[in-house]
């Protein structure tokens, strides 16, 4: 019988999940066991995004899962988080694809879009018939998107966009890009000059290029966007996105999902290391799990995973009650990704030489998590966001 992932629930948190939440997790876990695990090491090695899974993930309701209507699954935020957890147990790249489609493309259309934009794009994105990407980062502006140089110029009933975006997930496979740009004629120093646009990727002047040579997120497409005199009709402006704050609100959705996703990768590393430590024998024909230092590493992982589970579940419940602030989400993203990366390193250590091979998922998770630590606000930027919240003093 094929291996079925059992998860890790030291604190009996499953008892506080609803039947629906457990069902969503079971469905996603089965999907990952049956369709992701068998192919993902090969995809990672080949640097290939498993596009063949896109439609099936749409059928399972993964895209825009926590949005209501427009063919979206209407899940709670905790259910959505559990989907992200299970997907990232498979691979951070797959979770990234779903995160971007859901939190960074569908969420802004849902929240800031016109009724016409919602009807046109959301059902097709929910089914995976269309793919979206989110262009905020630029070659010169990553942690500080307010410095963006991409510009939008009003010309009659059109906007003309010029600029470069970099490190964009799904760039070269997207049908539509959510592009953030400053409106000419407004004060470029003010965050209220920022607007969001829906740009169909077949428009003249729009091009996308893959980033090659990544040693992380190899099963995910990452690229640059180039916009040269790209004309979009007025109707492509997201009417509710009237400042940088709108883009930052999208990031909250994605960061929340990442906080859950990181737990999935960490659990996979922990379970792999525990099983290996019980089986691998060194000195006196004893399993390495019998050595105190190995146990200390396993205990660290188990404790930190449990704390991360509590954190994300609580923030999820706050979010469902519309009480989650962006500072809560920053804490969850910062803590859980750091925790997962440390788990990957400890697990790799416990597996000794075997830990560096593709026979185990650990090295792949570790390399992926280096990106996850950087994107959606680096670990240190989240430190500064929290520091500002606690002290009232921005230290960027
Ligand atoms: P600042 O002056 O602090 O804020 C401007 C206004 O926005 C408010 N605000 C937020 N609102 C909602 N959510 C948030 N997270 C918010 N953060 C700030 C703020 O209160 C203010 O409101 P108001 O009413 O006073 O105008 O803005 P700043 O330009 O100084 O920015 C601060 C900073 C550093 C926190 C922000 O720039 C930042 O978060 N930088 C990190 C950039 C980042 O995370 N980029 C991610 C790009 S997308 C990506 O990586 C996708 S990866 C693929 C995947 O998800 O899988
Ligand atoms: P920088 O901002 O140059 O930071 C470099 C280092 O300096 C970091 O350690 C940082 O913490 C530190 N630093 C910066 N400022 C300060 C400060 N004030 N104080 C202390 N330390 C500081 N972006 C998108 O818009 N859409 C996407 O879909 C997307 N997908 C991505 C996919 C991948 C695989 C990756 C790697 C990135 C992706 N990004 C995307 C971009 C990502 O959001 C940025 O990489 C991230 O915001 C950091 O920006 P940067 O890489 O330019 O680093």
Tab-separated table of C-alpha atoms and ligand atoms in Angstrom:
chain	number	residue	atom	x	y	z
A	1	UNK	CA	0.000	0.000	0.000
A	2	UNK	CA	1.275	3.498	-0.833
A	3	UNK	CA	2.649	5.573	2.061
A	4	UNK	CA	0.022	7.840	3.640
A	5	UNK	CA	1.224	10.876	5.546
A	6	UNK	CA	-0.218	10.934	9.073
A	7	UNK	CA	0.775	14.453	10.123
A	8	UNK	CA	1.950	15.300	13.607
A	9	UNK	CA	-0.432	16.278	16.408
A	10	UNK	CA	1.368	16.208	19.754
A	11	UNK	CA	-1.081	18.634	21.398
A	12	UNK	CA	-4.245	16.876	20.168
A	13	UNK	CA	-5.184	19.961	18.209
A	14	UNK	CA	-7.255	17.805	15.865
A	15	UNK	CA	-9.848	17.757	18.625
A	16	UNK	CA	-10.345	21.487	18.118
A	17	UNK	CA	-10.824	21.158	14.352
A	18	UNK	CA	-14.330	20.827	12.936
A	19	UNK	CA	-15.483	17.913	10.789
A	20	UNK	CA	-15.300	20.174	7.741
A	21	UNK	CA	-11.755	21.244	8.575
A	22	UNK	CA	-10.650	17.622	9.007
A	23	UNK	CA	-12.311	16.689	5.714
A	24	UNK	CA	-10.583	19.498	3.824
A	25	UNK	CA	-7.235	18.412	5.282
A	26	UNK	CA	-7.887	14.740	4.435
A	27	UNK	CA	-8.841	15.595	0.852
A	28	UNK	CA	-5.749	17.749	0.315
A	29	UNK	CA	-3.484	15.230	2.041
A	30	UNK	CA	-4.754	12.432	-0.196
A	31	UNK	CA	-4.262	14.602	-3.276
A	32	UNK	CA	-0.661	15.280	-2.242
A	33	UNK	CA	0.048	11.613	-1.461
A	34	UNK	CA	-1.499	10.355	-4.691
A	35	UNK	CA	-0.550	13.039	-7.216
A	36	UNK	CA	2.279	15.208	-5.887
A	37	UNK	CA	4.667	12.933	-4.001
A	38	UNK	CA	5.123	10.486	-6.918
A	39	UNK	CA	6.329	13.237	-9.291
A	40	UNK	CA	7.714	16.086	-7.219
A	41	UNK	CA	11.356	15.047	-6.852
A	42	UNK	CA	11.515	14.615	-10.626
A	43	UNK	CA	9.929	18.024	-11.200
A	44	UNK	CA	12.370	19.643	-8.789
A	45	UNK	CA	15.352	17.936	-10.453
A	46	UNK	CA	14.171	18.948	-13.926
A	47	UNK	CA	13.195	22.476	-12.855
A	48	UNK	CA	9.654	21.805	-14.076
A	49	UNK	CA	6.368	23.160	-12.708
A	50	UNK	CA	3.818	20.287	-12.650
A	51	UNK	CA	1.284	22.055	-14.823
A	52	UNK	CA	-0.672	18.843	-15.242
A	53	UNK	CA	-1.973	19.337	-11.667
A	54	UNK	CA	-3.480	22.788	-12.284
A	55	UNK	CA	-6.940	21.695	-13.433
A	56	UNK	CA	-7.283	19.037	-10.746
A	57	UNK	CA	-6.429	21.559	-8.023
A	58	UNK	CA	-9.159	23.771	-9.478
A	59	UNK	CA	-11.646	20.907	-9.316
A	60	UNK	CA	-10.704	20.395	-5.663
A	61	UNK	CA	-11.490	24.053	-4.938
A	62	UNK	CA	-7.956	25.094	-3.895
A	63	UNK	CA	-7.892	28.424	-5.780
A	64	UNK	CA	-9.432	31.341	-3.926
A	65	UNK	CA	-10.659	28.723	-1.481
A	66	UNK	CA	-11.553	31.237	1.247
A	67	UNK	CA	-13.509	33.539	-1.087
A	68	UNK	CA	-17.292	33.399	-1.421
A	69	UNK	CA	-19.198	33.038	-4.698
A	70	UNK	CA	-17.785	33.190	-8.252
A	71	UNK	CA	-17.268	29.380	-8.217
A	72	UNK	CA	-14.939	29.639	-5.192
A	73	UNK	CA	-15.148	26.997	-2.464
A	74	UNK	CA	-16.144	29.450	0.298
A	75	UNK	CA	-13.882	27.803	2.892
A	76	UNK	CA	-13.068	29.327	6.258
A	77	UNK	CA	-9.595	30.764	6.767
A	78	UNK	CA	-8.628	27.776	8.914
A	79	UNK	CA	-9.704	25.376	6.148
A	80	UNK	CA	-7.737	27.438	3.630
A	81	UNK	CA	-4.713	27.294	5.951
A	82	UNK	CA	-4.980	23.511	6.192
A	83	UNK	CA	-4.969	23.295	2.377
A	84	UNK	CA	-1.770	25.359	2.319
A	85	UNK	CA	-0.192	23.182	5.022
A	86	UNK	CA	-0.840	19.992	3.105
A	87	UNK	CA	0.273	21.416	-0.247
A	88	UNK	CA	3.575	22.617	1.196
A	89	UNK	CA	4.130	19.199	2.751
A	90	UNK	CA	4.255	18.230	-0.928
A	91	UNK	CA	6.375	21.149	-2.106
A	92	UNK	CA	6.685	24.883	-1.393
A	93	UNK	CA	6.576	25.541	-5.141
A	94	UNK	CA	3.141	24.007	-5.505
A	95	UNK	CA	1.880	25.921	-2.479
A	96	UNK	CA	3.386	29.093	-3.972
A	97	UNK	CA	1.421	28.592	-7.165
A	98	UNK	CA	-1.831	28.221	-5.234
A	99	UNK	CA	-0.941	31.106	-2.885
A	100	UNK	CA	-0.306	33.488	-5.742
A	101	UNK	CA	-3.388	32.459	-7.693
A	102	UNK	CA	-5.562	32.750	-4.562
A	103	UNK	CA	-4.150	35.457	-2.312
A	104	UNK	CA	-2.372	37.689	-4.791
A	105	UNK	CA	-4.562	37.472	-7.901
A	106	UNK	CA	-8.080	36.388	-6.924
A	107	UNK	CA	-8.135	38.241	-3.584
A	108	UNK	CA	-7.338	41.677	-5.122
A	109	UNK	CA	-9.891	41.146	-7.887
A	110	UNK	CA	-12.452	40.031	-5.290
A	111	UNK	CA	-11.660	42.876	-2.877
A	112	UNK	CA	-10.774	45.786	-5.133
A	113	UNK	CA	-12.287	44.790	-8.485
A	114	UNK	CA	-15.417	45.924	-10.331
A	115	UNK	CA	-18.311	43.509	-10.749
A	116	UNK	CA	-17.327	43.089	-14.397
A	117	UNK	CA	-13.728	42.204	-13.442
A	118	UNK	CA	-14.932	39.705	-10.833
A	119	UNK	CA	-17.343	37.957	-13.210
A	120	UNK	CA	-14.796	37.836	-15.984
A	121	UNK	CA	-11.820	36.522	-14.025
A	122	UNK	CA	-12.771	34.843	-10.744
A	123	UNK	CA	-14.659	31.753	-12.022
A	124	UNK	CA	-11.970	31.040	-14.640
A	125	UNK	CA	-9.166	31.494	-12.082
A	126	UNK	CA	-11.059	29.333	-9.546
A	127	UNK	CA	-11.286	26.487	-12.060
A	128	UNK	CA	-7.624	26.836	-13.066
A	129	UNK	CA	-8.636	27.654	-16.657
A	130	UNK	CA	-6.737	30.924	-16.289
A	131	UNK	CA	-3.508	31.544	-14.382
A	132	UNK	CA	-2.535	34.793	-12.700
A	133	UNK	CA	0.614	36.437	-11.371
A	134	UNK	CA	1.288	39.387	-9.048
A	135	UNK	CA	3.825	42.037	-10.004
A	136	UNK	CA	4.934	44.146	-7.062
A	137	UNK	CA	8.686	43.536	-6.688
A	138	UNK	CA	11.047	45.311	-9.075
A	139	UNK	CA	14.747	44.761	-9.784
A	140	UNK	CA	15.614	47.753	-7.552
A	141	UNK	CA	12.747	47.546	-5.037
A	142	UNK	CA	12.068	44.356	-3.089
A	143	UNK	CA	11.625	44.962	0.628
A	144	UNK	CA	10.680	48.546	-0.118
A	145	UNK	CA	7.972	48.406	-2.810
A	146	UNK	CA	6.982	52.017	-2.149
A	147	UNK	CA	10.014	53.023	-4.232
A	148	UNK	CA	8.622	51.292	-7.350
A	149	UNK	CA	9.441	52.933	-10.672
A	150	UNK	CA	6.700	51.320	-12.770
A	151	UNK	CA	4.403	54.067	-14.012
A	152	UNK	CA	0.859	54.345	-15.368
A	153	UNK	CA	-0.086	57.274	-17.602
A	154	UNK	CA	-3.687	58.153	-18.339
A	155	UNK	CA	-4.367	58.662	-22.050
A	156	UNK	CA	-8.024	59.141	-23.023
A	157	UNK	CA	-9.914	56.074	-21.831
A	158	UNK	CA	-6.746	53.996	-21.476
A	159	UNK	CA	-3.765	53.679	-19.168
A	160	UNK	CA	-0.267	53.196	-20.569
A	161	UNK	CA	2.084	51.149	-18.382
A	162	UNK	CA	5.876	51.184	-18.387
A	163	UNK	CA	8.233	49.339	-16.040
A	164	UNK	CA	9.952	46.132	-14.988
A	165	UNK	CA	8.879	43.608	-12.368
A	166	UNK	CA	11.199	40.892	-11.049
A	167	UNK	CA	10.980	37.594	-9.165
A	168	UNK	CA	7.374	37.054	-10.156
A	169	UNK	CA	5.848	33.624	-9.453
A	170	UNK	CA	4.054	32.135	-12.502
A	171	UNK	CA	5.260	35.055	-14.669
A	172	UNK	CA	5.665	33.170	-17.943
A	173	UNK	CA	2.577	30.953	-17.589
A	174	UNK	CA	0.130	33.663	-16.534
A	175	UNK	CA	-2.858	34.832	-18.566
A	176	UNK	CA	-3.310	37.900	-16.393
A	177	UNK	CA	-0.902	39.937	-14.278
A	178	UNK	CA	-1.902	42.113	-11.339
A	179	UNK	CA	0.555	44.973	-11.843
A	180	UNK	CA	1.226	47.692	-9.283
A	181	UNK	CA	2.285	51.063	-10.652
A	182	UNK	CA	2.389	54.717	-9.658
A	183	UNK	CA	-0.003	57.021	-11.414
A	184	UNK	CA	1.709	59.858	-13.251
A	185	UNK	CA	0.470	63.250	-12.131
A	186	UNK	CA	0.248	62.162	-8.495
A	187	UNK	CA	2.978	62.693	-5.878
A	188	UNK	CA	5.357	59.734	-6.444
A	189	UNK	CA	6.599	60.073	-2.851
A	190	UNK	CA	3.119	59.298	-1.557
A	191	UNK	CA	1.909	55.700	-1.207
A	192	UNK	CA	-1.481	56.937	-2.397
A	193	UNK	CA	-0.067	57.280	-5.931
A	194	UNK	CA	-0.002	53.465	-6.252
A	195	UNK	CA	-2.692	51.711	-8.298
A	196	UNK	CA	-3.372	48.098	-9.262
A	197	UNK	CA	-4.054	47.072	-12.873
A	198	UNK	CA	-5.187	43.849	-14.516
A	199	UNK	CA	-2.946	43.297	-17.523
A	200	UNK	CA	-3.718	40.504	-19.979
A	201	UNK	CA	-0.352	38.986	-20.829
A	202	UNK	CA	-0.991	38.940	-24.586
A	203	UNK	CA	-1.151	42.738	-24.801
A	204	UNK	CA	1.403	44.368	-27.133
A	205	UNK	CA	4.440	45.599	-25.185
A	206	UNK	CA	4.057	42.995	-22.411
A	207	UNK	CA	6.655	40.250	-22.106
A	208	UNK	CA	7.798	37.793	-19.443
A	209	UNK	CA	11.114	35.999	-19.032
A	210	UNK	CA	11.955	32.980	-16.870
A	211	UNK	CA	14.608	33.249	-14.163
A	212	UNK	CA	17.080	30.421	-14.739
A	213	UNK	CA	19.599	28.847	-12.363
A	214	UNK	CA	17.435	28.749	-9.220
A	215	UNK	CA	18.460	26.221	-6.555
A	216	UNK	CA	15.199	26.826	-4.707
A	217	UNK	CA	11.544	26.506	-5.729
A	218	UNK	CA	12.666	24.588	-8.781
A	219	UNK	CA	9.156	23.163	-9.264
A	220	UNK	CA	7.753	26.704	-9.500
A	221	UNK	CA	7.927	29.216	-12.347
A	222	UNK	CA	9.670	32.478	-11.430
A	223	UNK	CA	10.267	35.292	-13.893
A	224	UNK	CA	10.439	38.949	-14.767
A	225	UNK	CA	7.753	41.094	-16.381
A	226	UNK	CA	8.550	43.833	-18.842
A	227	UNK	CA	5.959	46.493	-19.704
A	228	UNK	CA	6.763	48.839	-22.545
A	229	UNK	CA	3.979	51.226	-23.494
A	230	UNK	CA	1.368	48.579	-22.616
A	231	UNK	CA	-2.110	49.992	-23.182
A	232	UNK	CA	-4.969	48.747	-21.020
A	233	UNK	CA	-8.541	50.067	-21.034
A	234	UNK	CA	-9.715	52.120	-18.056
A	235	UNK	CA	-11.848	49.111	-17.123
A	236	UNK	CA	-8.652	47.215	-16.215
A	237	UNK	CA	-7.858	49.538	-13.298
A	238	UNK	CA	-8.819	47.903	-9.978
A	239	UNK	CA	-11.180	50.635	-8.758
A	240	UNK	CA	-10.815	49.854	-5.045
A	241	UNK	CA	-7.004	49.697	-5.030
A	242	UNK	CA	-6.178	53.326	-4.405
A	243	UNK	CA	-2.828	53.108	-2.577
A	244	UNK	CA	0.065	50.823	-1.648
A	245	UNK	CA	-2.026	49.674	1.288
A	246	UNK	CA	-4.154	47.630	-1.129
A	247	UNK	CA	-1.070	45.699	-2.268
A	248	UNK	CA	-0.014	45.194	1.358
A	249	UNK	CA	-3.473	43.821	2.157
A	250	UNK	CA	-2.941	41.159	-0.525
A	251	UNK	CA	0.374	40.270	1.101
A	252	UNK	CA	-1.429	39.605	4.388
A	253	UNK	CA	-3.498	36.914	2.691
A	254	UNK	CA	-0.434	35.246	1.204
A	255	UNK	CA	1.661	35.535	4.384
A	256	UNK	CA	-1.133	33.921	6.377
A	257	UNK	CA	-1.158	30.934	4.002
A	258	UNK	CA	2.643	30.692	4.133
A	259	UNK	CA	2.549	30.461	7.928
A	260	UNK	CA	0.483	27.260	7.552
A	261	UNK	CA	2.452	25.991	4.581
A	262	UNK	CA	5.725	26.135	6.503
A	263	UNK	CA	4.221	23.778	9.104
A	264	UNK	CA	3.571	21.220	6.364
A	265	UNK	CA	7.195	21.274	5.208
A	266	UNK	CA	8.413	21.101	8.826
A	267	UNK	CA	6.166	18.123	9.651
A	268	UNK	CA	7.474	16.259	6.614
A	269	UNK	CA	11.067	16.865	7.741
A	270	UNK	CA	10.296	15.823	11.328
A	271	UNK	CA	8.439	12.622	10.409
A	272	UNK	CA	11.189	11.654	7.963
A	273	UNK	CA	13.909	12.269	10.569
A	274	UNK	CA	12.034	10.405	13.326
A	275	UNK	CA	11.472	7.333	11.152
A	276	UNK	CA	15.074	7.376	9.986
A	277	UNK	CA	16.458	7.777	13.508
A	278	UNK	CA	14.502	4.759	14.732
A	279	UNK	CA	15.752	2.636	11.846
A	280	UNK	CA	19.388	3.743	11.407
A	281	UNK	CA	21.867	1.993	13.704
A	282	UNK	CA	25.288	3.282	14.797
A	283	UNK	CA	27.448	2.216	17.777
A	284	UNK	CA	26.537	-0.911	19.801
A	285	UNK	CA	23.921	-1.895	17.166
A	286	UNK	CA	21.585	0.743	18.593
A	287	UNK	CA	19.271	3.060	16.608
A	288	UNK	CA	20.583	6.623	16.503
A	289	UNK	CA	17.227	7.624	18.089
A	290	UNK	CA	18.618	6.171	21.331
A	291	UNK	CA	21.330	8.829	21.537
A	292	UNK	CA	20.561	11.863	23.663
A	293	UNK	CA	21.769	14.468	21.185
A	294	UNK	CA	19.566	13.014	18.427
A	295	UNK	CA	16.600	13.005	20.804
A	296	UNK	CA	17.253	16.645	21.685
A	297	UNK	CA	16.967	17.550	17.985
A	298	UNK	CA	13.722	15.620	17.609
A	299	UNK	CA	12.303	17.238	20.745
A	300	UNK	CA	13.198	20.700	19.435
A	301	UNK	CA	11.401	20.002	16.169
A	302	UNK	CA	8.328	18.524	17.872
A	303	UNK	CA	8.071	21.456	20.284
A	304	UNK	CA	8.520	24.158	17.651
A	305	UNK	CA	6.089	22.509	15.225
A	306	UNK	CA	3.490	22.303	18.014
A	307	UNK	CA	3.956	25.986	18.892
A	308	UNK	CA	3.705	26.925	15.208
A	309	UNK	CA	0.485	24.919	14.871
A	310	UNK	CA	-1.001	26.800	17.826
A	311	UNK	CA	0.061	30.128	16.370
A	312	UNK	CA	-1.398	29.563	12.904
A	313	UNK	CA	-4.587	27.992	14.208
A	314	UNK	CA	-5.133	30.904	16.576
A	315	UNK	CA	-4.387	33.525	13.910
A	316	UNK	CA	-6.744	31.612	11.592
A	317	UNK	CA	-9.516	31.740	14.178
A	318	UNK	CA	-8.817	35.473	14.641
A	319	UNK	CA	-8.968	35.932	10.881
A	320	UNK	CA	-12.280	34.077	10.679
A	321	UNK	CA	-13.560	36.457	13.355
A	322	UNK	CA	-12.134	39.419	11.342
A	323	UNK	CA	-9.838	40.249	14.267
A	324	UNK	CA	-6.435	39.386	12.784
A	325	UNK	CA	-4.116	42.367	12.379
A	326	UNK	CA	-1.244	42.375	9.920
A	327	UNK	CA	1.135	42.253	12.904
A	328	UNK	CA	-0.334	38.890	13.960
A	329	UNK	CA	0.194	37.547	10.454
A	330	UNK	CA	3.773	38.889	10.386
A	331	UNK	CA	4.538	37.043	13.616
A	332	UNK	CA	3.126	33.794	12.222
A	333	UNK	CA	4.974	34.068	8.892
A	334	UNK	CA	8.263	35.042	10.528
A	335	UNK	CA	8.167	32.409	13.247
A	336	UNK	CA	6.884	29.484	11.237
A	337	UNK	CA	9.183	29.846	8.241
A	338	UNK	CA	12.206	30.222	10.525
A	339	UNK	CA	11.029	27.178	12.491
A	340	UNK	CA	10.560	25.112	9.316
A	341	UNK	CA	14.000	26.006	7.980
A	342	UNK	CA	15.604	25.028	11.303
A	343	UNK	CA	13.640	21.740	11.237
A	344	UNK	CA	14.899	21.040	7.713
A	345	UNK	CA	18.491	21.656	8.814
A	346	UNK	CA	18.170	19.452	11.917
A	347	UNK	CA	16.440	16.704	9.928
A	348	UNK	CA	19.137	16.818	7.273
A	349	UNK	CA	21.718	16.440	10.031
A	350	UNK	CA	19.944	13.404	11.531
A	351	UNK	CA	19.920	11.691	8.146
A	352	UNK	CA	23.674	12.124	7.790
A	353	UNK	CA	24.875	11.644	4.202
A	354	UNK	CA	21.502	10.262	3.138
A	355	UNK	CA	20.031	13.641	4.022
A	356	UNK	CA	21.587	15.321	1.009
A	357	UNK	CA	19.981	12.999	-1.536
A	358	UNK	CA	16.670	13.192	-3.364
A	359	UNK	CA	15.716	9.845	-1.810
A	360	UNK	CA	14.355	11.975	1.038
A	361	UNK	CA	12.398	15.265	0.754
A	362	UNK	CA	14.490	17.188	3.262
A	363	UNK	CA	17.094	18.900	1.110
A	364	UNK	CA	14.356	19.973	-1.321
A	365	UNK	CA	12.299	21.461	1.519
A	366	UNK	CA	15.406	23.183	2.895
A	367	UNK	CA	16.298	24.788	-0.427
A	368	UNK	CA	12.663	25.814	-0.989
A	369	UNK	CA	12.364	27.339	2.456
A	370	UNK	CA	15.298	29.660	1.747
A	371	UNK	CA	13.014	31.402	-0.776
A	372	UNK	CA	10.037	31.282	1.555
A	373	UNK	CA	12.158	33.027	4.194
A	374	UNK	CA	12.871	35.816	1.689
A	375	UNK	CA	9.613	36.301	-0.152
A	376	UNK	CA	6.447	37.903	1.193
A	377	UNK	CA	8.638	40.091	3.410
A	378	UNK	CA	11.993	38.754	4.546
A	379	UNK	CA	12.439	37.395	8.068
A	380	UNK	CA	14.140	40.647	9.059
A	381	UNK	CA	11.457	42.863	7.499
A	382	UNK	CA	8.882	41.021	9.623
A	383	UNK	CA	11.102	41.665	12.649
A	384	UNK	CA	10.934	45.372	11.799
A	385	UNK	CA	7.163	45.277	11.187
A	386	UNK	CA	6.710	43.735	14.642
A	387	UNK	CA	9.259	46.107	16.168
A	388	UNK	CA	7.339	49.054	14.761
A	389	UNK	CA	4.086	47.666	16.097
A	390	UNK	CA	5.508	47.167	19.594
A	391	UNK	CA	7.449	50.422	19.894
A	392	UNK	CA	5.611	52.740	17.560
A	393	UNK	CA	8.970	53.495	15.905
A	394	UNK	CA	9.715	52.437	12.316
A	395	UNK	CA	13.312	51.170	12.008
A	396	UNK	CA	13.489	50.337	8.287
B	1	LIG	P1	3.783	52.094	5.491
B	1	LIG	O1	3.887	53.583	5.461
B	1	LIG	O2	4.273	51.348	6.696
B	1	LIG	O3	2.266	51.664	5.235
B	1	LIG	C1	1.449	52.277	4.266
B	1	LIG	C2	0.013	52.040	4.717
B	1	LIG	O4	-0.252	50.635	4.673
B	1	LIG	C3	-0.545	50.149	5.992
B	1	LIG	N1	0.080	48.830	6.098
B	1	LIG	C4	-0.622	47.721	5.916
B	1	LIG	N2	-1.933	47.532	5.702
B	1	LIG	C5	-2.360	46.276	5.559
B	1	LIG	N3	-1.510	45.225	5.622
B	1	LIG	C6	-0.196	45.372	5.830
B	1	LIG	N4	0.600	44.311	5.889
B	1	LIG	C7	0.309	46.672	5.996
B	1	LIG	N5	1.534	47.194	6.214
B	1	LIG	C8	1.375	48.515	6.268
B	1	LIG	C9	0.019	51.173	6.943
B	1	LIG	O5	-0.647	51.152	8.167
B	1	LIG	C10	-0.228	52.449	6.165
B	1	LIG	O6	-1.612	52.750	6.275
B	1	LIG	P2	-2.144	54.266	6.311
B	1	LIG	O7	-3.620	54.134	6.523
B	1	LIG	O8	-1.414	54.903	7.465
B	1	LIG	O9	-1.766	54.855	4.981
B	1	LIG	O10	4.441	51.558	4.168
B	1	LIG	P3	5.937	51.366	3.782
B	1	LIG	O11	6.065	51.700	2.347
B	1	LIG	O12	6.837	52.068	4.752
B	1	LIG	O13	6.088	49.775	3.887
B	1	LIG	C11	6.386	49.135	5.014
B	1	LIG	C12	6.788	47.656	4.763
B	1	LIG	C13	8.294	47.480	4.795
B	1	LIG	C14	6.191	46.891	5.931
B	1	LIG	C15	6.245	47.096	3.444
B	1	LIG	O14	6.791	47.746	2.377
B	1	LIG	C16	6.525	45.605	3.271
B	1	LIG	O15	5.744	44.794	3.762
B	1	LIG	N6	7.627	45.208	2.555
B	1	LIG	C17	7.883	43.807	2.195
B	1	LIG	C18	7.582	43.621	0.726
B	1	LIG	C19	6.966	42.278	0.437
B	1	LIG	O16	6.558	41.544	1.307
B	1	LIG	N7	6.852	41.956	-0.844
B	1	LIG	C20	6.185	40.741	-1.243
B	1	LIG	C21	5.995	40.696	-2.731
B	1	LIG	S1	4.906	39.416	-3.287
B	1	LIG	C22	5.721	37.995	-3.011
B	1	LIG	O17	6.767	37.931	-2.472
B	1	LIG	C23	5.028	36.763	-3.473
B	1	LIG	S2	5.930	35.327	-3.136
B	1	LIG	C24	4.985	34.086	-3.759
B	1	LIG	C25	4.133	33.411	-2.740
B	1	LIG	O18	3.415	34.068	-1.955
B	1	LIG	O19	4.121	32.183	-2.664
B	2	LIG	P1	16.182	43.131	-0.535
B	2	LIG	O1	15.015	43.999	-0.248
B	2	LIG	O2	17.266	43.681	-1.398
B	2	LIG	O3	16.807	42.632	0.849
B	2	LIG	C1	18.100	41.988	0.901
B	2	LIG	C2	18.462	41.810	2.382
B	2	LIG	O4	18.502	43.085	3.026
B	2	LIG	C3	17.446	40.962	3.161
B	2	LIG	O5	18.120	40.179	4.100
B	2	LIG	C4	16.600	41.999	3.862
B	2	LIG	O6	16.001	41.505	5.055
B	2	LIG	C5	17.645	43.079	4.152
B	2	LIG	N1	17.048	44.403	4.319
B	2	LIG	C6	16.406	45.159	3.390
B	2	LIG	N2	15.984	46.305	3.929
B	2	LIG	C7	16.350	46.286	5.234
B	2	LIG	C8	16.196	47.167	6.328
B	2	LIG	N3	15.553	48.332	6.207
B	2	LIG	N4	16.703	46.811	7.541
B	2	LIG	C9	17.338	45.623	7.696
B	2	LIG	N5	17.519	44.736	6.705
B	2	LIG	C10	17.026	45.068	5.483
B	2	LIG	N6	7.538	39.341	-5.660
B	2	LIG	C11	6.367	39.665	-6.261
B	2	LIG	O7	5.990	40.836	-6.347
B	2	LIG	N7	5.557	38.697	-6.778
B	2	LIG	C12	5.883	37.380	-6.724
B	2	LIG	O8	5.122	36.535	-7.196
B	2	LIG	C13	7.133	37.015	-6.115
B	2	LIG	N8	7.530	35.713	-6.120
B	2	LIG	C14	8.794	35.404	-5.658
B	2	LIG	C15	9.275	34.090	-5.824
B	2	LIG	C16	10.566	33.777	-5.417
B	2	LIG	C17	11.093	32.390	-5.618
B	2	LIG	C18	11.370	34.751	-4.778
B	2	LIG	C19	12.754	34.412	-4.280
B	2	LIG	C20	10.910	36.044	-4.631
B	2	LIG	C21	9.622	36.388	-5.083
B	2	LIG	N9	9.142	37.710	-5.011
B	2	LIG	C22	7.947	38.048	-5.589
B	2	LIG	C23	10.020	38.779	-4.533
B	2	LIG	C24	10.133	38.842	-3.019
B	2	LIG	O9	8.982	39.393	-2.463
B	2	LIG	C25	11.378	39.697	-2.691
B	2	LIG	O10	12.495	38.887	-3.003
B	2	LIG	C26	11.417	40.102	-1.239
B	2	LIG	O11	10.402	41.050	-0.957
B	2	LIG	C27	12.778	40.688	-0.825
B	2	LIG	O12	13.221	41.618	-1.756
B	2	LIG	P2	14.720	41.508	-2.384
B	2	LIG	O13	14.918	40.108	-2.855
B	2	LIG	O14	14.866	42.607	-3.360
B	2	LIG	O15	15.689	41.714	-1.163
